[in-house]
Amino acid sequence: MRPILMKGHERPLTFLKYNRDGDLLFSCAKDHTPTVWFADNGERLGTYRGHNGAVWTCDVSRDSMRLITGSADQTVKLWNVQKGTQLYTFNFGSPARSVEFAIGDKLAVITTDPFMELTSAIHVKRIAGDPTEQTEESVLVIKGPQGRINRAVWGPLNRTIISAGEDAVIRIWDSETGKLLKESDKESGHKKTITSLTKAADGSHFLSGSLDKSAKLWDTRTLTLIKTYSTERPVNAVAMSPLLDHVVLGGGQDASAVTTTDHRAGKFEAKFYDKILQEEIGGVKGHFGPINALAFNPDGKSFSSGGEDGYVRLHHFDPDYFNIKI
């Protein structure tokens, strides 16, 4: 499995997202410029210029026409995917950390960081079909708990919003009223900051990764803990194969501690675990810094990782990957 190295970012990667067809890969980094690539050969297709802060997150609509990005410059922007033009800018008083389109692309959930006297918040915005009719107003604002909310995603049928972040608690909110419905259990839950959250293709369960060196699999409706995957280093990114029962964890030490440890090249690896047996089945080495982002192609036949080293590595699986037996 030879990776394709995609160099287009000047700064560390923060987020990766495939479109639904799996032919485009969108990458966000701390260099202000989200980029779109061809997902089969890693060719750079174009960039989206306009942010003037690190871009933390993005999502792409089901029809691959719209891109939404959230940035440390305190804005969330809507883009035309094909032309690279800005369609609309939402302004906030604090950095935007997470964005996700709802099913149907008529709503978006956005989380903003605590900043000055503002607390963290979850905003639901209506996304107009025609960009000229887009408005700034929020349908719902949930004033967040303490600390940053690193990720907020839609639950089944857009009825709930699942959020997780610095206080290590996963919460499920009613997306109509903003009422808190469920919280993860202190005993079985994460012990440190939750860095990442990814849903299964069918939305029935989701995976969370944390700095407590573990990832956990949860039932979306009941918030019951199903599985725990333990590793040796903090988990910055998680991904789930849509095809096989595999989960992938990526991470490494804090960027500030990297220079003080082992100097061997490319020792930061994406670790594959059997989803059911919770056992490690392999790893993909290669990054020269912690892995900050992971994404599976919707067809399950390739995955990509983005690192602190500014590279995106695109891996197309060999045929024998699909026959791994434990």
Coordinates of C-alpha atoms in Angstrom, one line a residue:
M1 CA 0.0 0.0 0.0
R2 CA 1.9 3.0 -1.2
P3 CA 0.5 6.3 0.1
I4 CA 0.0 9.3 -2.1
L5 CA 1.6 12.3 -0.5
M6 CA -0.4 15.4 -0.9
K7 CA 1.5 18.6 -0.2
G8 CA -0.5 21.8 -0.4
H9 CA -0.8 23.1 3.1
E10 CA 1.9 25.2 4.8
R11 CA 0.7 24.4 8.3
P12 CA -0.6 21.5 10.3
L13 CA -3.8 19.8 9.1
T14 CA -6.9 20.1 11.2
F15 CA -9.7 18.2 9.4
L16 CA -10.5 16.0 6.4
K17 CA -13.8 15.3 4.7
Y18 CA -14.8 13.3 1.7
N19 CA -17.9 14.2 -0.3
R20 CA -20.6 11.6 -0.5
D21 CA -19.6 10.3 -3.8
G22 CA -16.1 9.8 -2.6
D23 CA -14.4 11.4 -5.6
L24 CA -13.3 14.6 -3.8
L25 CA -11.4 15.1 -0.5
F26 CA -11.6 18.4 1.3
S27 CA -8.8 19.4 3.7
C28 CA -8.6 22.1 6.3
A29 CA -5.4 23.4 8.0
K30 CA -4.0 26.2 10.1
D31 CA -2.9 28.0 6.9
H32 CA -6.3 29.7 6.3
T33 CA -6.9 27.9 3.0
P34 CA -9.2 24.9 2.7
T35 CA -8.2 22.8 -0.3
V36 CA -10.1 20.3 -2.5
W37 CA -8.3 17.3 -4.0
F38 CA -9.2 14.4 -6.4
A39 CA -9.6 11.5 -4.1
D40 CA -8.3 8.8 -6.4
N41 CA -4.9 10.3 -7.4
G42 CA -4.4 13.1 -4.9
E43 CA -4.3 15.8 -7.5
R44 CA -5.0 19.3 -6.1
L45 CA -8.1 20.7 -7.7
G46 CA -8.4 24.1 -6.0
T47 CA -8.4 26.2 -2.9
Y48 CA -11.0 28.3 -1.1
R49 CA -9.5 31.7 -0.3
G50 CA -11.1 34.1 2.1
H51 CA -10.5 33.1 5.7
N52 CA -7.8 34.9 7.7
G53 CA -7.3 32.4 10.5
A54 CA -6.8 28.7 11.0
V55 CA -9.6 26.7 9.5
W56 CA -10.7 24.1 12.0
T57 CA -13.5 22.2 10.2
C58 CA -15.6 21.8 7.1
D59 CA -18.5 19.9 5.7
V60 CA -19.7 19.4 2.1
S61 CA -23.4 19.1 1.0
R62 CA -24.8 15.9 -0.2
D63 CA -24.8 17.1 -3.8
S64 CA -21.2 18.4 -3.5
M65 CA -22.3 21.9 -4.5
R66 CA -21.7 23.7 -1.2
L67 CA -18.8 23.7 1.2
I68 CA -19.1 25.1 4.7
T69 CA -16.0 26.0 6.7
G70 CA -15.4 27.1 10.3
S71 CA -12.4 29.2 11.2
A72 CA -10.5 30.8 14.1
D73 CA -11.2 34.2 12.4
Q74 CA -14.6 33.9 14.0
T75 CA -16.5 33.2 10.8
V76 CA -18.2 30.3 9.1
K77 CA -18.3 30.6 5.3
L78 CA -20.4 28.9 2.7
W79 CA -18.6 28.3 -0.6
N80 CA -19.5 27.2 -4.2
V81 CA -17.5 24.0 -4.5
Q82 CA -16.9 24.2 -8.2
K83 CA -16.1 27.9 -8.5
G84 CA -14.4 28.4 -5.2
T85 CA -16.4 31.6 -4.6
Q86 CA -17.7 32.7 -1.2
L87 CA -21.5 32.5 -1.0
Y88 CA -22.1 33.8 2.5
T89 CA -20.3 34.5 5.8
F90 CA -21.7 34.0 9.2
N91 CA -20.0 36.1 11.8
F92 CA -19.6 35.1 15.4
G93 CA -17.9 36.7 18.4
S94 CA -15.6 33.7 18.9
P95 CA -13.7 31.1 16.8
A96 CA -15.9 28.4 15.0
R97 CA -14.7 25.0 15.9
S98 CA -17.1 22.5 14.3
V99 CA -19.6 22.6 11.5
E100 CA -21.9 19.9 10.0
F101 CA -24.8 20.0 7.5
A102 CA -28.0 18.3 8.6
I103 CA -29.5 15.5 6.5
G104 CA -31.1 17.4 3.6
D105 CA -28.6 20.3 3.9
K106 CA -31.3 22.8 5.1
L107 CA -29.7 23.2 8.5
A108 CA -26.1 23.4 9.8
V109 CA -24.9 23.0 13.4
I110 CA -21.9 25.2 14.3
T111 CA -20.0 25.3 17.6
T112 CA -18.1 28.3 18.8
D113 CA -15.3 28.4 21.4
P114 CA -15.3 30.3 24.7
F115 CA -13.7 33.7 24.1
M116 CA -13.3 36.7 26.3
E117 CA -16.6 36.7 28.3
L118 CA -18.5 34.4 25.9
T119 CA -19.1 30.8 26.8
S120 CA -19.0 28.0 24.2
A121 CA -22.2 27.6 22.2
I122 CA -23.9 25.4 19.7
H123 CA -25.7 27.3 16.9
V124 CA -28.2 25.9 14.5
K125 CA -28.4 27.9 11.3
R126 CA -30.9 27.6 8.4
I127 CA -29.2 27.1 5.1
A128 CA -31.1 28.8 2.3
G129 CA -31.4 27.0 -1.1
D130 CA -30.6 30.3 -2.8
P131 CA -27.5 32.0 -1.4
T132 CA -29.0 35.4 -2.0
E133 CA -31.7 34.6 0.6
Q134 CA -29.3 33.4 3.3
T135 CA -29.6 35.1 6.7
E136 CA -27.4 35.4 9.7
E137 CA -30.0 34.4 12.3
S138 CA -29.8 31.2 14.4
V139 CA -32.8 28.8 14.6
L140 CA -31.4 27.7 18.0
V141 CA -28.5 28.6 20.3
I142 CA -27.5 26.3 23.1
K143 CA -25.2 27.9 25.6
G144 CA -22.5 25.3 26.1
P145 CA -21.1 23.8 29.2
Q146 CA -17.6 24.7 30.5
G147 CA -14.7 24.6 28.1
R148 CA -14.5 24.1 24.4
I149 CA -16.9 22.0 22.4
N150 CA -14.7 20.3 19.9
R151 CA -17.4 18.5 17.9
A152 CA -21.1 18.7 17.4
V153 CA -22.9 16.4 15.0
W154 CA -26.5 15.6 14.1
G155 CA -28.3 12.6 15.5
P156 CA -30.7 10.4 13.6
L157 CA -33.3 12.3 11.5
N158 CA -31.9 15.6 12.7
R159 CA -33.8 15.3 15.9
T160 CA -30.8 15.5 18.2
I161 CA -27.4 17.1 18.3
I162 CA -24.5 15.2 19.8
S163 CA -21.7 17.3 21.3
A164 CA -18.4 16.6 23.0
G165 CA -15.3 18.5 24.1
E166 CA -13.0 19.6 26.8
D167 CA -15.1 18.5 29.8
A168 CA -14.9 14.9 28.5
V169 CA -18.7 14.5 28.6
I170 CA -20.8 13.5 25.6
R171 CA -24.2 15.2 25.5
I172 CA -27.3 14.7 23.4
W173 CA -29.5 17.7 22.9
D174 CA -33.0 18.1 21.5
S175 CA -32.4 20.0 18.2
E176 CA -35.9 21.7 18.3
T177 CA -35.9 22.9 21.9
G178 CA -32.2 22.8 22.9
K179 CA -33.1 20.7 26.0
L180 CA -30.4 18.4 27.3
L181 CA -31.6 14.8 26.8
K182 CA -28.6 12.6 27.9
E183 CA -25.1 12.8 29.2
S184 CA -22.4 10.2 29.1
D185 CA -21.7 8.4 32.3
K186 CA -18.8 9.6 34.4
E187 CA -17.6 6.1 35.1
S188 CA -17.7 4.6 31.6
G189 CA -17.0 7.9 29.8
H190 CA -13.8 9.6 28.8
K191 CA -11.5 11.0 31.4
K192 CA -9.9 13.8 29.4
T193 CA -10.7 16.1 26.5
I194 CA -12.7 14.5 23.7
T195 CA -10.9 15.6 20.5
S196 CA -13.0 13.9 17.8
L197 CA -16.3 12.3 17.0
T198 CA -17.4 10.3 13.9
K199 CA -20.7 8.7 13.1
A200 CA -21.3 5.3 11.5
A201 CA -22.6 5.3 7.9
D202 CA -26.0 4.4 9.1
G203 CA -26.0 6.8 12.1
S204 CA -26.8 4.0 14.6
H205 CA -23.5 4.4 16.6
F206 CA -20.6 6.8 16.8
L207 CA -17.0 6.8 17.8
S208 CA -15.3 9.3 20.1
G209 CA -11.5 9.8 20.5
S210 CA -9.9 11.4 23.5
L211 CA -6.6 12.6 25.0
D212 CA -7.1 9.9 27.7
K213 CA -5.5 7.5 25.1
S214 CA -8.7 5.8 24.1
A215 CA -11.6 5.8 21.7
K216 CA -15.1 4.7 22.6
L217 CA -18.0 3.4 20.6
W218 CA -21.5 4.6 21.6
D219 CA -25.1 3.8 20.8
T220 CA -26.5 7.0 19.2
R221 CA -30.0 6.8 20.7
T222 CA -29.3 5.5 24.2
L223 CA -25.7 6.8 24.7
T224 CA -24.8 3.4 25.9
L225 CA -21.1 2.5 25.8
I226 CA -20.5 -0.4 23.4
K227 CA -16.7 -0.7 23.0
T228 CA -13.5 0.9 24.2
Y229 CA -10.2 0.9 22.2
S230 CA -7.1 1.6 24.2
T231 CA -3.8 2.9 22.8
E232 CA -0.5 4.2 24.1
R233 CA -0.8 7.8 23.0
P234 CA -3.5 10.6 23.0
V235 CA -6.0 10.2 20.2
N236 CA -6.5 13.3 18.0
A237 CA -8.6 11.7 15.3
V238 CA -10.9 8.7 14.8
A239 CA -12.5 7.1 11.7
M240 CA -14.7 4.1 11.0
S241 CA -14.7 2.0 8.0
P242 CA -18.0 2.0 6.1
L243 CA -17.2 -1.4 4.7
L244 CA -15.5 -3.5 7.3
D245 CA -15.6 -3.7 11.1
H246 CA -12.5 -1.5 11.5
V247 CA -11.9 1.6 13.4
V248 CA -8.8 3.8 13.0
L249 CA -7.2 5.9 15.6
G250 CA -4.6 8.6 14.9
G251 CA -2.7 10.7 17.4
G252 CA 0.6 11.3 19.0
Q253 CA 2.0 13.6 21.7
D254 CA 1.2 17.2 21.9
A255 CA 2.9 19.2 19.1
S256 CA 5.1 20.9 21.8
A257 CA 6.5 17.6 23.1
V258 CA 7.4 16.1 19.7
T259 CA 10.9 17.3 19.5
T260 CA 11.9 15.9 22.9
T261 CA 11.1 12.3 21.9
D262 CA 12.4 9.7 19.5
H263 CA 13.7 11.2 16.3
R264 CA 13.0 8.2 14.0
A265 CA 11.2 9.3 10.9
G266 CA 7.5 8.7 10.4
K267 CA 6.8 6.9 13.7
F268 CA 3.4 8.5 14.0
E269 CA 0.9 5.9 12.8
A270 CA -2.7 5.4 12.2
K271 CA -3.7 2.3 14.2
F272 CA -6.4 -0.1 12.9
Y273 CA -8.6 -1.9 15.4
D274 CA -11.1 -4.7 15.0
K275 CA -14.4 -2.9 15.9
I276 CA -15.9 -5.9 17.6
L277 CA -13.0 -7.6 19.2
Q278 CA -11.3 -4.3 20.2
E279 CA -7.9 -5.7 19.2
E280 CA -5.3 -3.9 17.2
I281 CA -4.9 -5.4 13.7
G282 CA -2.3 -3.1 12.2
G283 CA -0.9 0.3 11.7
V284 CA 0.0 2.7 8.9
K285 CA 3.1 4.7 9.6
G286 CA 4.4 7.7 7.8
H287 CA 3.6 11.0 9.3
F288 CA 6.4 13.1 10.8
G289 CA 4.1 14.6 13.5
P290 CA 0.9 13.7 15.3
I291 CA -2.0 12.7 13.2
N292 CA -4.7 15.4 13.5
A293 CA -7.3 14.2 11.0
L294 CA -8.5 10.9 9.5
A295 CA -11.2 10.1 7.0
F296 CA -12.5 7.1 5.2
N297 CA -13.6 7.2 1.7
P298 CA -17.4 6.3 1.6
D299 CA -16.6 3.2 -0.4
G300 CA -14.3 1.9 2.3
K301 CA -11.5 1.2 -0.2
S302 CA -9.2 4.0 0.8
F303 CA -8.5 6.4 3.7
S304 CA -6.6 9.6 4.2
S305 CA -4.7 11.0 7.2
G306 CA -3.6 14.6 7.9
G307 CA -0.8 15.4 10.2
E308 CA 1.0 18.1 12.1
D309 CA 3.6 17.9 9.4
G310 CA 1.3 19.6 6.8
Y311 CA 0.9 16.5 4.6
V312 CA -2.2 14.6 3.6
R313 CA -1.4 11.0 3.0
L314 CA -3.9 9.1 0.8
H315 CA -3.9 5.3 1.1
H316 CA -5.6 3.0 -1.3
F317 CA -5.9 -0.4 0.4
D318 CA -4.3 -3.5 -1.1
P319 CA -6.6 -6.5 -1.9
D320 CA -5.3 -8.4 1.1
Y321 CA -6.6 -5.7 3.5
F322 CA -10.1 -6.9 2.8
N323 CA -9.2 -10.5 3.9
I324 CA -7.7 -9.7 7.3
K325 CA -8.6 -12.4 9.8
I326 CA -8.0 -12.3 13.5

